Tab-separated table of C-alpha atoms in Angstrom:
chain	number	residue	atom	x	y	z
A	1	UNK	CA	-22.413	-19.224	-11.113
A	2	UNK	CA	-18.724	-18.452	-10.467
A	3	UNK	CA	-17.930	-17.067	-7.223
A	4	UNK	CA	-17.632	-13.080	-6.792
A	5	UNK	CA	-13.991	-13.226	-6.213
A	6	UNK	CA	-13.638	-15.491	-9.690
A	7	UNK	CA	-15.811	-12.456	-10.996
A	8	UNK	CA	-13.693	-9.930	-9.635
A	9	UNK	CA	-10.860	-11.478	-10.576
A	10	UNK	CA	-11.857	-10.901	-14.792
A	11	UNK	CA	-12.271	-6.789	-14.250
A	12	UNK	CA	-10.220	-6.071	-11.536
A	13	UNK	CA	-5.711	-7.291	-10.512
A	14	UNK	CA	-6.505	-8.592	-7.153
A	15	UNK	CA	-3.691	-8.087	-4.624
A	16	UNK	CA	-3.627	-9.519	-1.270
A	17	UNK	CA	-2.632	-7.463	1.520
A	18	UNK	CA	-1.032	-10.305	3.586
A	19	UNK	CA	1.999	-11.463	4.467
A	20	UNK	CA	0.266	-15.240	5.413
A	21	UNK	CA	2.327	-17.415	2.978
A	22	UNK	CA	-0.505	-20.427	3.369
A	23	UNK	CA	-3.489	-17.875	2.253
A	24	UNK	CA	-1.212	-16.311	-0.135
A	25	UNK	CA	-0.848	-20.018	-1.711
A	26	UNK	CA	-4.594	-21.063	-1.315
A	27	UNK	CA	-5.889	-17.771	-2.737
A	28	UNK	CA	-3.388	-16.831	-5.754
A	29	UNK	CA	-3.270	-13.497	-5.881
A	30	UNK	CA	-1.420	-11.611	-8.564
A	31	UNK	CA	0.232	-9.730	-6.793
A	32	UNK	CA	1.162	-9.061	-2.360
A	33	UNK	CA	1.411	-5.840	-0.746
A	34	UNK	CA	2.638	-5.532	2.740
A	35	UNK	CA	3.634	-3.288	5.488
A	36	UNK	CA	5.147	-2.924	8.522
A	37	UNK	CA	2.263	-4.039	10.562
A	38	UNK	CA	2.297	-7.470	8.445
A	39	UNK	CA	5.645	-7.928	8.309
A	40	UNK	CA	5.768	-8.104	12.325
A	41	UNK	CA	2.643	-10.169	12.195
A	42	UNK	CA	4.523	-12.607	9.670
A	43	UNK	CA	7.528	-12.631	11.818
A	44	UNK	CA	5.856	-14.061	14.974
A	45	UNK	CA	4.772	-17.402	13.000
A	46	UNK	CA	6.618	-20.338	12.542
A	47	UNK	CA	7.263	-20.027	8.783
A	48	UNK	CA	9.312	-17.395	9.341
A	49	UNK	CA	11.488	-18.284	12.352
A	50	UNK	CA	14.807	-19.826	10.387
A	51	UNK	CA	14.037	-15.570	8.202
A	52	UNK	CA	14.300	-14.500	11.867
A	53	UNK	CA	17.314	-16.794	13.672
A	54	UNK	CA	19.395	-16.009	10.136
A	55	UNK	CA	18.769	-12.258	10.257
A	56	UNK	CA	19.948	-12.336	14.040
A	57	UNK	CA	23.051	-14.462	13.086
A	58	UNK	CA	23.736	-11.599	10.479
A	59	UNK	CA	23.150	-9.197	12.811
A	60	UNK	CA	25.514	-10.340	15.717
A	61	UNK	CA	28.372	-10.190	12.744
A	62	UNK	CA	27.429	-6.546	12.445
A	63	UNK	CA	29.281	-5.889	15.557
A	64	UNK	CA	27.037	-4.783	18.287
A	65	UNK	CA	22.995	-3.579	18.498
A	66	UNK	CA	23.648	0.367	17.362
A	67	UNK	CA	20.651	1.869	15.864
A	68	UNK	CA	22.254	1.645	12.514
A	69	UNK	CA	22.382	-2.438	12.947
A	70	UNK	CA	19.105	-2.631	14.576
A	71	UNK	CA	17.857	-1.184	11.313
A	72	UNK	CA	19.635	-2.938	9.294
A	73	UNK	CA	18.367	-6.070	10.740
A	74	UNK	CA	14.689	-4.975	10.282
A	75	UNK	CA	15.471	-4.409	6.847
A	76	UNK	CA	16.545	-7.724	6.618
A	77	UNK	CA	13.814	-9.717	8.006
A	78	UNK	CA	11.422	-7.623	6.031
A	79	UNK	CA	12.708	-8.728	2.562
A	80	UNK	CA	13.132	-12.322	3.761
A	81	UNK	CA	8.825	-11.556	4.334
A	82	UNK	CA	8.829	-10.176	0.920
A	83	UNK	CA	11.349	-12.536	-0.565
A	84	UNK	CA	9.243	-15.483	0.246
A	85	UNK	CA	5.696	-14.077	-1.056
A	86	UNK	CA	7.617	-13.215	-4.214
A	87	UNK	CA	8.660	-16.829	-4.797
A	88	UNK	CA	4.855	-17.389	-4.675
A	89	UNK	CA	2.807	-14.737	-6.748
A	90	UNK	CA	3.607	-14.243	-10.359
A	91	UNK	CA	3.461	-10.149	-10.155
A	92	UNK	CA	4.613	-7.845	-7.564
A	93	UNK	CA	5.061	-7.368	-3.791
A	94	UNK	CA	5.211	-4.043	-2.416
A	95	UNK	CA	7.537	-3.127	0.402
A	96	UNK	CA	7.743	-0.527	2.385
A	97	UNK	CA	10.627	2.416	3.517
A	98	UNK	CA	10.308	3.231	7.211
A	99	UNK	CA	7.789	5.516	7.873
A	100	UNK	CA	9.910	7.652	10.088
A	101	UNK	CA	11.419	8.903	6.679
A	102	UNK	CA	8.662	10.112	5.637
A	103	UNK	CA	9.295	13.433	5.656
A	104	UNK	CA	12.716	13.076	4.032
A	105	UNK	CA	12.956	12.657	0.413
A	106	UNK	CA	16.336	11.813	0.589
A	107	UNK	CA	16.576	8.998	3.054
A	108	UNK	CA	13.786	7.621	1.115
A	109	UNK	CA	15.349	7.042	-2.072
A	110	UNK	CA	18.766	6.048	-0.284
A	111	UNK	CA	16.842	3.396	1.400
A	112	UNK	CA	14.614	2.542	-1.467
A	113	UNK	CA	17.822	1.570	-3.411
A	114	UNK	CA	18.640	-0.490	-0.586
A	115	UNK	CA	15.711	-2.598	-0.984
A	116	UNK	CA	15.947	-2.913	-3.887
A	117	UNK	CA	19.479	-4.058	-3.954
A	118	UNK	CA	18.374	-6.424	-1.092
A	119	UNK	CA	15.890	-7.874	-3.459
A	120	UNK	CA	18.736	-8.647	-6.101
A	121	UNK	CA	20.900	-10.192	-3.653
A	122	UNK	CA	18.729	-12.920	-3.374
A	123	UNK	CA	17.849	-12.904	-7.272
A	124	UNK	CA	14.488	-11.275	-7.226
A	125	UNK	CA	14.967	-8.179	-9.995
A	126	UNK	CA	13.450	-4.849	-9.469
A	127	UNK	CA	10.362	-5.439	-11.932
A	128	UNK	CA	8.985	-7.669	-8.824
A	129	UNK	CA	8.835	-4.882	-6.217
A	130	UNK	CA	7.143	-2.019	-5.936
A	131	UNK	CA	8.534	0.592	-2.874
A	132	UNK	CA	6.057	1.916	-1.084
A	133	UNK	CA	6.351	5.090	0.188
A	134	UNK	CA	3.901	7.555	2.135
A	135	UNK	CA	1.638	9.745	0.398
A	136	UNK	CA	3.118	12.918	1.607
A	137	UNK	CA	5.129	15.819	-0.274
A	138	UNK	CA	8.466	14.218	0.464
A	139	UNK	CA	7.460	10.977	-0.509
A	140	UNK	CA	5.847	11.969	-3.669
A	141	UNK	CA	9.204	13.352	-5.018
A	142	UNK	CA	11.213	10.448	-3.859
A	143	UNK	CA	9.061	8.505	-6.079
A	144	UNK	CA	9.548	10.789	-8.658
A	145	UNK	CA	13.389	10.185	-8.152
A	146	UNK	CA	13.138	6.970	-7.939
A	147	UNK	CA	10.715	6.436	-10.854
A	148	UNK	CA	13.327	7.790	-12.968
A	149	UNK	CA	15.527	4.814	-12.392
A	150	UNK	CA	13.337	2.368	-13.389
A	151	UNK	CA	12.346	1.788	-9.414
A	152	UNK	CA	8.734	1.319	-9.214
A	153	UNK	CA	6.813	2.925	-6.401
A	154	UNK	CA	3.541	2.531	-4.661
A	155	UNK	CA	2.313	5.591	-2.424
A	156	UNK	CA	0.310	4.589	0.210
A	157	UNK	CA	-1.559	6.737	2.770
A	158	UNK	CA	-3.484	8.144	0.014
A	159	UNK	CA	-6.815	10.015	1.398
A	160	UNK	CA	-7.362	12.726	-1.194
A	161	UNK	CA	-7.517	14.091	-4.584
A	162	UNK	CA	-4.324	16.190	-3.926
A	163	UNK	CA	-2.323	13.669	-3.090
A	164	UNK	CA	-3.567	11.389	-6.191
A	165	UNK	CA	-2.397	14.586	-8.429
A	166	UNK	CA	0.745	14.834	-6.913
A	167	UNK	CA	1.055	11.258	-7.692
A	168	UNK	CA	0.084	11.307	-11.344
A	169	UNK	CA	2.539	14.361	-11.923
A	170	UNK	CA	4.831	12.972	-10.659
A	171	UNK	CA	4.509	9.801	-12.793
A	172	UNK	CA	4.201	7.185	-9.957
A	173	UNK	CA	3.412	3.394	-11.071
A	174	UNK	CA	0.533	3.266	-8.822
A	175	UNK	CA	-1.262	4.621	-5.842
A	176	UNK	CA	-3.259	3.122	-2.861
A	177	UNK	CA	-6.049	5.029	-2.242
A	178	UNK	CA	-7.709	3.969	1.372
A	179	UNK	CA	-11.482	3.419	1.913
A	180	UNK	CA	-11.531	1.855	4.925
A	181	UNK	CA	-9.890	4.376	7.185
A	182	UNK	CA	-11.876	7.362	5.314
A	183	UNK	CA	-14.839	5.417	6.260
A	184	UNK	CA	-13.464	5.120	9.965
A	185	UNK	CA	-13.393	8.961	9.918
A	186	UNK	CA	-16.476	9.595	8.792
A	187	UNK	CA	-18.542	7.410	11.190
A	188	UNK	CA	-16.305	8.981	14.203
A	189	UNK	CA	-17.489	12.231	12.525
A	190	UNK	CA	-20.931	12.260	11.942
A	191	UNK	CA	-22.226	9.627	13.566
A	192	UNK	CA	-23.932	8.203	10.872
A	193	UNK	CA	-24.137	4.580	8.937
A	194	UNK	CA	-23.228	4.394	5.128
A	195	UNK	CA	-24.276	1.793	2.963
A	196	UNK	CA	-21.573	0.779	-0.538
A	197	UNK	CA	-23.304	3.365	-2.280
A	198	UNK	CA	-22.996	6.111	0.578
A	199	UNK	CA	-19.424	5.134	2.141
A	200	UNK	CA	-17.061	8.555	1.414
A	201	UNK	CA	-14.231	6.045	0.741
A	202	UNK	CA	-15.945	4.174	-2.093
A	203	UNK	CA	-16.637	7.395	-3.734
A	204	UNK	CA	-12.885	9.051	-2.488
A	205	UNK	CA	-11.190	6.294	-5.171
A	206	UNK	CA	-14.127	6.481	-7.565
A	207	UNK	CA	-13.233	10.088	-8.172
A	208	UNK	CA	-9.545	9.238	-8.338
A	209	UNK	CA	-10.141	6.921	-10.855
A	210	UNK	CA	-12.218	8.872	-12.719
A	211	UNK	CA	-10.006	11.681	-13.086
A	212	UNK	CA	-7.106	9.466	-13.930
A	213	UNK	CA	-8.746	7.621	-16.669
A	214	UNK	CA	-10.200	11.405	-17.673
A	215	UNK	CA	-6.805	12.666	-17.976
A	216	UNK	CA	-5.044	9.817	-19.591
A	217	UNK	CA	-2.612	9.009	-16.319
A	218	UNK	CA	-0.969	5.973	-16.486
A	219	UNK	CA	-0.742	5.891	-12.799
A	220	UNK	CA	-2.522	2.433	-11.867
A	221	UNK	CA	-5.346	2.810	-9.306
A	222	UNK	CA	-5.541	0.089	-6.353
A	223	UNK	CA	-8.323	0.457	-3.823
A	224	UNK	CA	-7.017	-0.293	-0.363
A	225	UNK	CA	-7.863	-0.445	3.315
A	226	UNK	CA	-10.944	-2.412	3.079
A	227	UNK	CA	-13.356	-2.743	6.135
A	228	UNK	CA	-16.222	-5.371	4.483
A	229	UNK	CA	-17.220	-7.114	1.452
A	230	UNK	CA	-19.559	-3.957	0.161
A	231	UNK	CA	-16.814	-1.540	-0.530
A	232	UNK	CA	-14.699	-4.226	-2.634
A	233	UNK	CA	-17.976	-4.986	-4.613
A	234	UNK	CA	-18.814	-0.723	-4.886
A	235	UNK	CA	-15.216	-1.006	-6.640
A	236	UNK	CA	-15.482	-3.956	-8.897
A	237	UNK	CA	-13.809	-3.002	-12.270
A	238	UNK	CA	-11.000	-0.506	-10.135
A	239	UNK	CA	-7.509	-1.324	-11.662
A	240	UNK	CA	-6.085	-2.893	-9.040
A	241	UNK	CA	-7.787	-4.159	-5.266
A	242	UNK	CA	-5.634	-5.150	-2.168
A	243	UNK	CA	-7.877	-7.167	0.117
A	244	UNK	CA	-7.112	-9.159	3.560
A	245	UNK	CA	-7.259	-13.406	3.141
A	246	UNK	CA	-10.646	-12.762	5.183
A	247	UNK	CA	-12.290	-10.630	2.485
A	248	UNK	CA	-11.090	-12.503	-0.108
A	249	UNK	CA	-12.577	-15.719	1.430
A	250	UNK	CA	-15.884	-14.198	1.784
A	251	UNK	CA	-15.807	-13.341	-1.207
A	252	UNK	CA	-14.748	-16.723	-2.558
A	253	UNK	CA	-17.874	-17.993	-0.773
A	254	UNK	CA	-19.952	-15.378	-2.200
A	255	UNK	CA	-22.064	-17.268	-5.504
A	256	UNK	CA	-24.026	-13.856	-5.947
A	257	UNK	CA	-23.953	-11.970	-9.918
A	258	UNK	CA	-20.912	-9.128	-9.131
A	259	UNK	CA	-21.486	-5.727	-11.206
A	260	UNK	CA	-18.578	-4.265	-12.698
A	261	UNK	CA	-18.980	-0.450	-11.045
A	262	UNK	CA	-15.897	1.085	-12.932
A	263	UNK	CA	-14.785	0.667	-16.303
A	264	UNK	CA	-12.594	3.551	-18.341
A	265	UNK	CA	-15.379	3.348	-21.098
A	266	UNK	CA	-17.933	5.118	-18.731
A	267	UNK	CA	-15.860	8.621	-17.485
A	268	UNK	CA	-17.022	11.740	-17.217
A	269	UNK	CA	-15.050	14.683	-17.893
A	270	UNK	CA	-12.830	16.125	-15.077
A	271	UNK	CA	-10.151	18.510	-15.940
A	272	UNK	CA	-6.584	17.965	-15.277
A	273	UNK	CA	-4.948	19.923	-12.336
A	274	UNK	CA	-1.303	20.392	-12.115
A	275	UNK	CA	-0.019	20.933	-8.533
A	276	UNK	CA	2.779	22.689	-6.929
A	277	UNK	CA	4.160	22.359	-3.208
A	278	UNK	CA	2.250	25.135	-1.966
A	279	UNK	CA	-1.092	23.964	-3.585
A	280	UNK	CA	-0.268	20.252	-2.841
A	281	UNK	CA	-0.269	21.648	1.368
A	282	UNK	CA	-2.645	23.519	1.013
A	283	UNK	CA	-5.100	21.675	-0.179
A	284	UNK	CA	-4.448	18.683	2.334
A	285	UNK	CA	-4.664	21.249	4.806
A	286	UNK	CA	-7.823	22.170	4.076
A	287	UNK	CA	-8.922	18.643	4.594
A	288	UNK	CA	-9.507	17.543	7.880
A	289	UNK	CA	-9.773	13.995	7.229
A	290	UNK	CA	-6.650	13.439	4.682
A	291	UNK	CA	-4.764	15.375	7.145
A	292	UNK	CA	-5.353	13.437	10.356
A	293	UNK	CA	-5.701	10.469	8.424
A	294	UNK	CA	-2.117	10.739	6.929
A	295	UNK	CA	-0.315	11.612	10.311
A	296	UNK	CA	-2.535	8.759	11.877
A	297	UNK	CA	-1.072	6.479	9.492
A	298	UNK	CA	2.371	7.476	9.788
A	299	UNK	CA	2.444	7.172	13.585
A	300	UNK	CA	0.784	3.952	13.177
A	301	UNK	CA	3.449	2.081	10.911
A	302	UNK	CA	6.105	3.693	12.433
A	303	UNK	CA	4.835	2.537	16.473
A	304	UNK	CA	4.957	-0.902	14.359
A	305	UNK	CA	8.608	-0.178	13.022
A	306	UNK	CA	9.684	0.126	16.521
A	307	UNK	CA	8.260	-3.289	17.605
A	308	UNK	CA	10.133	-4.729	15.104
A	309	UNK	CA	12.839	-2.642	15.569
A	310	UNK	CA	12.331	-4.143	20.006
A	311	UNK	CA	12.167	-7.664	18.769
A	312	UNK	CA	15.497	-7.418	16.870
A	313	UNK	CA	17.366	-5.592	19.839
A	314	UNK	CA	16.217	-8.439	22.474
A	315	UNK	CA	16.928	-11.672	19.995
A	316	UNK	CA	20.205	-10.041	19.239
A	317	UNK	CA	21.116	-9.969	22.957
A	318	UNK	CA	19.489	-12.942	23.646
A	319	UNK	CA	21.597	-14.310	20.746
């Protein structure tokens, strides 16, 4: 018997969500997705500390540690993370645009260009990135921008079915719908224990995917956010699954049969729903979870994109 990762691996794209170059290598992923929590993480290893003292050498040419250069920096040191999983996995690594632009459509495709110029400076073409951007109005028509010009996005932050239709009209490449953190919520909430079966974010992407593959969207589907083995194995068959080096080693270990749970030859119907700004807000309002889920998020990446933002501003004057 193959393992359940080897078995995962013939229904479902497994990602890693990682920016650990030796798991990356040991577990060959198709793809890496990462963020500004695991680029920091990254940064404070060894592998990465000639990416760091080049970034600050750059830096100190840039004339000073203004905001502006601070960022700039950051920016820098976050493609070098990306830059160097991409010279490992054959598919795609998602990076992300600062989550204090996340409300700004605007400054969100700027800066997605600027990634993705980044990315060609050091010969890695756009059809190896995906941008991620947050799941919120703003960021949905960025991607929509940016989609247009052959920039492939990723929205991430994705708790609910109005932000997965906002994502599908808007024609995104693909979304990340979280289980993990809806599960968080729901414990907090209730107070209660959920097995696989049970667990409101194993059935949140579930009905995502179903309506997707109901509707004929495009829009690839990649469960994210996972907190244990069970809700990677409740998704078995999902387009696309980012999972930690942890997960995907106990799942490596794993020698049990793995069931294929979704497949787009067993949908039921669900009727499409187009969605405007006022129904896209509403509808998120109305959910408690998305809603402080989302903002939780947000703050969370961005208190991240300040650390890294710290670091820069001390090695540069330490430089």
């Amino acid at each position: 018997m193959t393992s359940k990762l080897e078995q995962l691996r013939s229904m479902t794209t497994v990602v890693a969500d990682t920016g650990d170059i030796e798991a990356v290598t040991r577990l060959k992923p198709v793809d890496c997705t990462t963020n500004p929590t695991i680029v920091l993480k990254a940064l404070g290893t060894p592998m990465f500390a000639d990416a760091v003292k080049e970034a600050i050498t750059w830096g100190k040419t840039q004339n000073g540690g203004s905001d502006a250069v601070l960022s700039a920096v950051a920016d820098r040191l976050a493609i070098s993370v990306g830059a160097a999983l991409a010279n490992i996995v054959p598919g795609r690594v998602s990076t992300e645009v600062d989550a204090d632009l996340s409300f700004d459509t605007e400054a969100s495709i700027a800066k997605a260009r600027g990634i993705i110029a980044a990315y060609k400076e050091r010969g890695i073409e756009r059809d190896r990135i995906l941008i991620k951007l947050a799941s919120t109005w703003e960021g949905i028509k960025a991607a929509e921008v940016l989609q247009t010009e052959g920039i492939d996005c990723n929205l991430t932050l994705l708790f609910s079915k109005a932000q997965a239709i906002a994502c599908a009209d808007a024609k995104v490449f693909l979304i990340s719908p979280f289980v993990g953190r809806i599960l968080d919520w729901y414990k907090k909430s209730t107070g209660e224990d959920y097995t696989a079966e049970t667990d409101p974010g194993v059935i949140s992407v579930r009905q995502i995917y179903n309506y997707y593959k109901a509707n004929g969207i495009e829009t690839i589907v990649m469960g994210a956010s996972f907190r244990n083995a069970g809700e990677i194995e409740a998704l078995a068959g999902c387009d696309r699954l980012t999972i930690s080096p942890a997960l995907l080693d106990e799942l490596d270990k794993d020698q049990g049969k793995l069931e294929r749970k979704l497949s787009p030859d067993n949908i039921t119907e669900d009727p499409f729903q187009p969605i405007d700004e006022k129904s896209f807000r509403w509808m998120l309002n109305e959910d408690a979870m998305a809603t402080e889920k989302l903002a939780e998020g947000i703050r969370s990446f961005a208190k991240d994109l300040v650390a890294l933002r710290t670091m820069v501003k001390k090695e540069l004057a330490a430089a």
